[in-house]
XYZ file of C-alpha atoms in Angstrom:
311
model
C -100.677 105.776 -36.120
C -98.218 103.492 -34.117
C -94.878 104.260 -33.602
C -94.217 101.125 -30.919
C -91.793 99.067 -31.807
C -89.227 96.832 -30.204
C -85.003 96.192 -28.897
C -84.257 93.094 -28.210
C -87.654 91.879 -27.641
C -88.488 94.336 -25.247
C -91.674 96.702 -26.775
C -90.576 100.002 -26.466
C -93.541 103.136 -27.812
C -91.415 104.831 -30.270
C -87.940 103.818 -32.209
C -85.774 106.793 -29.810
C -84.371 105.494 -26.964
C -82.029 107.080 -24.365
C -78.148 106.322 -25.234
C -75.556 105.491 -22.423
C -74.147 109.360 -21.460
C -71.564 109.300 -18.675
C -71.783 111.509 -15.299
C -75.076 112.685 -15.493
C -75.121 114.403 -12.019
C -72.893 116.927 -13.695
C -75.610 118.394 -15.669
C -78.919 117.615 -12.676
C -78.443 116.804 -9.143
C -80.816 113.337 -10.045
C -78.360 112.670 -13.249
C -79.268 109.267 -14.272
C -82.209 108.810 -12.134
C -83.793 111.702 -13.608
C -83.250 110.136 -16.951
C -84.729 106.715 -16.092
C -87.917 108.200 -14.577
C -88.040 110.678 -18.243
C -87.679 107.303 -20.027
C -90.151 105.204 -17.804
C -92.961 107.920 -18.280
C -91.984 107.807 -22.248
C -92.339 104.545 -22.683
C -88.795 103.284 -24.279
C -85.923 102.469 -22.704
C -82.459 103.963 -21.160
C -79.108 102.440 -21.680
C -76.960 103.464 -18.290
C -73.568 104.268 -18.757
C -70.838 102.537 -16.595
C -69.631 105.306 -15.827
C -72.715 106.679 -14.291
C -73.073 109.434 -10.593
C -75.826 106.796 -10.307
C -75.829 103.517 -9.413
C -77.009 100.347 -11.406
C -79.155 99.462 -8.088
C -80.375 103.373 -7.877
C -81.876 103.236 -11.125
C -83.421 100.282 -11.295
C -85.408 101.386 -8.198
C -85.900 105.094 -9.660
C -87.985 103.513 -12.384
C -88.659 99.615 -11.764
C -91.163 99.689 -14.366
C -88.912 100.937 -17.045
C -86.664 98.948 -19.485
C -82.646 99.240 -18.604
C -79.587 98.221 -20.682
C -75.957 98.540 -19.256
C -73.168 99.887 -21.319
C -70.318 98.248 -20.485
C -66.537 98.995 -20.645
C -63.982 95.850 -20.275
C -61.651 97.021 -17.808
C -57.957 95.352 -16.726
C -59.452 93.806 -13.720
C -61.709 90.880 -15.540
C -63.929 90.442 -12.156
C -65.068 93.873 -12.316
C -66.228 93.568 -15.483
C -68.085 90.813 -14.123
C -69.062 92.290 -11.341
C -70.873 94.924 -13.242
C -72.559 92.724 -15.335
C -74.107 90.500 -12.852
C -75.275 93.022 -11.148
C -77.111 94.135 -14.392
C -78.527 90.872 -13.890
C -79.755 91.089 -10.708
C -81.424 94.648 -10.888
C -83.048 93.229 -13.972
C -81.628 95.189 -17.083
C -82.276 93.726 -20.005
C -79.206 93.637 -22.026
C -75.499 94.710 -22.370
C -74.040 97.304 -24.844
C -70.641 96.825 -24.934
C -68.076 99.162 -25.848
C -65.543 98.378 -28.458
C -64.317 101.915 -29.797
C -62.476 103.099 -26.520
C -58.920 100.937 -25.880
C -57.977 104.218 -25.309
C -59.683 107.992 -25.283
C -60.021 110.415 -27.892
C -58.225 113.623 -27.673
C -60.342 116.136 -26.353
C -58.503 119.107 -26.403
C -61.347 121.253 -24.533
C -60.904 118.365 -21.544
C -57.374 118.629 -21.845
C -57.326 122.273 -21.471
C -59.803 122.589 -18.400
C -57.525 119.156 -17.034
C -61.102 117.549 -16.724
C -62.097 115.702 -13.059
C -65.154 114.952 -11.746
C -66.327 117.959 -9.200
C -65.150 116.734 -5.256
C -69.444 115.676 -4.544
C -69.837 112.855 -7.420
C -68.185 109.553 -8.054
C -68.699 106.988 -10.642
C -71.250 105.309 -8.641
C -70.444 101.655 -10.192
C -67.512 100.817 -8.089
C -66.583 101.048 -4.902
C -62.550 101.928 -4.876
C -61.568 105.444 -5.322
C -59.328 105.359 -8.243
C -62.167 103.524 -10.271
C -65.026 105.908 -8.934
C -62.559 108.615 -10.548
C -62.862 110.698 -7.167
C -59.367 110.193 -5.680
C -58.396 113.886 -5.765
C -54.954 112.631 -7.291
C -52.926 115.494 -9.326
C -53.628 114.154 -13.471
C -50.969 116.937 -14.113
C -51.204 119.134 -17.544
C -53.614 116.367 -18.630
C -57.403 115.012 -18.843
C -58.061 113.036 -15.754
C -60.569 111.023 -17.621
C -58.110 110.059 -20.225
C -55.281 109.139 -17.669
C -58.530 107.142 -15.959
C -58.981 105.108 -18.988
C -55.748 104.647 -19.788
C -55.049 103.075 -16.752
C -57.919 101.340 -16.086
C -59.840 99.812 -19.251
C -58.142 97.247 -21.507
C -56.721 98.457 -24.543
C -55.986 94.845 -26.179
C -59.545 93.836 -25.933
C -60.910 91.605 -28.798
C -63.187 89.566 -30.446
C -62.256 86.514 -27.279
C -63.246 89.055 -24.916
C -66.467 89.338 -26.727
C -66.471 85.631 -26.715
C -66.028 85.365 -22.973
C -68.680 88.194 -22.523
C -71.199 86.040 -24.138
C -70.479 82.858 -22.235
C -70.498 85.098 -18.962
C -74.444 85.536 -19.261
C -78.050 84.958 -20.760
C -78.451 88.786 -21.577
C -78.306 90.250 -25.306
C -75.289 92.000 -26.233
C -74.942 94.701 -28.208
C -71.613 95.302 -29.959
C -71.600 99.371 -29.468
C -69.229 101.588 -31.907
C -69.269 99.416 -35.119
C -68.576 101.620 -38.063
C -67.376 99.105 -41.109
C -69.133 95.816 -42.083
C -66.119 93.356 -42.192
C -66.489 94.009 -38.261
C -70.354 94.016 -38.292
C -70.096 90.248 -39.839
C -67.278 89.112 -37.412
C -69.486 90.707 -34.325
C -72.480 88.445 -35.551
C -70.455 85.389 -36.160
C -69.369 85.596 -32.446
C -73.218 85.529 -31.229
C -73.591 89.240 -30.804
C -77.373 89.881 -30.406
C -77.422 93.604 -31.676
C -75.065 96.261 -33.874
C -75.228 100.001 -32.903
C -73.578 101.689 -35.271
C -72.115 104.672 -33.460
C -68.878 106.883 -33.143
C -69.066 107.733 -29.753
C -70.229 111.150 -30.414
C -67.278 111.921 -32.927
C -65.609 112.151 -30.345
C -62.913 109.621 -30.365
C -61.486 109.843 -34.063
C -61.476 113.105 -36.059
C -62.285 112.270 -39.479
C -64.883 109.558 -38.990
C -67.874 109.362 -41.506
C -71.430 110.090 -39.488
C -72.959 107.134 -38.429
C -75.719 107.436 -40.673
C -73.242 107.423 -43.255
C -72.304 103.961 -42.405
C -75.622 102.175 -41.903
C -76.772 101.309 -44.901
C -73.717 98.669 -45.219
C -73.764 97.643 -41.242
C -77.338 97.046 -42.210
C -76.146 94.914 -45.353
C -73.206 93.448 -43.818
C -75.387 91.762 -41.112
C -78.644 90.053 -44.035
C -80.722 90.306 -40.939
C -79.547 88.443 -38.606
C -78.717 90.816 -35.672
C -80.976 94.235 -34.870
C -79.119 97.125 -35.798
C -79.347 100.428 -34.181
C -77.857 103.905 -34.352
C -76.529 106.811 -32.179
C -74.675 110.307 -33.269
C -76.353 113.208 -34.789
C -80.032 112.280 -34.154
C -81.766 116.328 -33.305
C -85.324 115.855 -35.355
C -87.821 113.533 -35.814
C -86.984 113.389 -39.598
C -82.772 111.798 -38.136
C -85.245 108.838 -36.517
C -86.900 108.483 -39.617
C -83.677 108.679 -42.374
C -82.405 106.090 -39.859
C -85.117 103.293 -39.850
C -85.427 104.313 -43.658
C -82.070 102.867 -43.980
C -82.302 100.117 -41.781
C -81.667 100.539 -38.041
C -84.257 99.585 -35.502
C -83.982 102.203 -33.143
C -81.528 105.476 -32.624
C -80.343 106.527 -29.502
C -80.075 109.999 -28.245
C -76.966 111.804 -25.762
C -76.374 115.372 -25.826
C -79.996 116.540 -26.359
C -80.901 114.218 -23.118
C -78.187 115.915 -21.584
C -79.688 119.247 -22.365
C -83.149 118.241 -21.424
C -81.634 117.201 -18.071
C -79.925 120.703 -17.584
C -83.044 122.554 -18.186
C -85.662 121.142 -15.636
C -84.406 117.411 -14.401
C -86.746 114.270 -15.665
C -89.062 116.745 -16.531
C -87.180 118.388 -19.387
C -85.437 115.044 -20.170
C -89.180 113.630 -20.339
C -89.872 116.926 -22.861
C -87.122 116.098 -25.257
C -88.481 113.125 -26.031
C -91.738 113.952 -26.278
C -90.515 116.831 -28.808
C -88.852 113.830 -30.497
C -91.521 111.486 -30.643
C -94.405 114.071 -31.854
C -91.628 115.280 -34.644
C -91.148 111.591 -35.633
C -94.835 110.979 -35.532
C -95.446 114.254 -37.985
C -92.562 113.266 -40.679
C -94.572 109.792 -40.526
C -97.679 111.032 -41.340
C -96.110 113.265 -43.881
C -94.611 110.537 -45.586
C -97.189 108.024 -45.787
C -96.273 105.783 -42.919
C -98.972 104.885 -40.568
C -96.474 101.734 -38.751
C -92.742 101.910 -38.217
C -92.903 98.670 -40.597
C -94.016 100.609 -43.635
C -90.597 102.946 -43.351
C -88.824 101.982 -46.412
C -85.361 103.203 -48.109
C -87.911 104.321 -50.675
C -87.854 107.282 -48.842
C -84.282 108.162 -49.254
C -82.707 110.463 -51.855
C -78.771 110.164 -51.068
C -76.504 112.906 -52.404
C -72.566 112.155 -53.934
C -70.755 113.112 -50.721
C -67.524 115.496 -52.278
C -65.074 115.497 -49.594
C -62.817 112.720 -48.082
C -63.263 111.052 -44.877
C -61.204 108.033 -43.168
């Protein structure tokens, strides 16, 4: 059987790749690096948060054989946007995800309640100032530091001309990441987006949003083929990577159960989640009829009247 298939040209050996999840030193001392060796050894590739406890640079020379995307935020301050995506450039990732489902953050009431900062040893390795390595120490009051963070430091009027000016600012494939309805799929493509991921940022930004897999099917219409299409949120089981390319996407991208792999045993457990992932996916292939990632058809799908309401 072969499960190899490709994102943005780059061959990758199964359809689950490693989605951009922020501080990772917080759950292993090696955070991100950890991740990047896991995904090196696996075969696919990692997207690095921008708000990573590792470096751009660091990762790329954890795991210079492995494939790297960058997900980007477009903060006030236009040249450190820029900043971070030239140095993408120069540590060779292959490709920018960029945000455009956080002008401002979600309520998260359990971050609120615990006034959320980073712990005094890590800083958002990405930038060199205190207040945007979110390590100043400063007093975020009755608040979550991370939402005060954002708030003050990422653009909440970005649009479809920032996008614009992304994509004359360099040669790398951009992904538009947190598209949920297909008027905005079709306006992403028209701008020269390379790539959809069709995500809700966890469900953690809106309450009410439908699950992403809820929404592919018309992302994946929306777009007739011109962009790749790929999908985060919810994905546990082999079976989630297959309902997913059933309906369309390329590739999914995994968080928390990284995360959890991390917590457990460092690049080593991260390494074992995907192998867990990637021997389920090859079983409800086999199961199904599907010796090639091609042959995954909607034919496989049986969709169910959904009976309550959702925004």
């Amino acid at each position: 059987m072969d499960l190899s298939t490709s994102v943005l040209g780059q061959k990758i050996s199964m359809p689950v790749c490693v989605g951009a999840t922020a501080m990772q030193r917080m759950a292993h001392a090696d955070g991100e690096t950890a991740t990047a060796k896991a995904c090196q050894a696996m075969g696919t590739g990692m997207m690095l948060s921008s708000w990573a406890t590792s470096s751009i640079e660091e990762v790329a020379e954890a795991a210079p054989a492995g494939l790297h995307w960058l997900q980007l935020y477009v903060y006030k301050d236009r040249e450190v946007t820029k900043s971070l995506v030239k140095r993408a450039e120069r540590a060779g990732y292959k490709g920018i995800f960029v945000t455009v489902d956080t002008p401002f953050l979600g309520r998260r009431i359990d971050d609120v309640r615990n006034k959320f900062q980073l712990p005094p040893h890590l800083r958002l390795k990405n930038f060199s100032s205190s207040d945007l390595a979110f390590s100043s120490g400063k007093d975020f009051g009755e608040n979550s530091g991370l939402a005060v963070y954002v708030a003050e430091a990422i653009d909440a009027s970005v649009n479809w001309e920032d996008i614009k000016w992304l994509r004359e600012l360099t040669s790398l494939p951009i992904v538009a990441k947190g598209i949920l309805r297909a008027d905005d799929a079709k306006e992403a493509v028209k701008i020269g987006v390379n790539g959809i991921l069709v995500s809700n940022h966890g469900a953690r930004q809106l309450d009410g949003v439908p699950a992403t897999i809820d929404v592919l099917p018309e992302i994946v219409e929306a777009v007739e083929g011109k962009v790749e299409v790929f999908l985060d949120g919810g994905v546990r089981k082999g079976t989630d990577v297959l309902k997913a390319l059933a309906l369309g996407a390329k590739a999914v991208f995994i968080g928390r159960p990284l995360i959890w792999g991390l917590v457990y045993q460092g690049d080593e457990g991260a390494k074992e989640v995907l192998q867990m992932l990637k021997e389920e996916f090859r079983l409800a292939m086999a199961l199904t009829g599907c010796r090639r990632v091609e042959e995954i058809s909607r034919t496989l799908i049986r969709r169910h009247q959904v009976l309550f309401s959702k925004i």
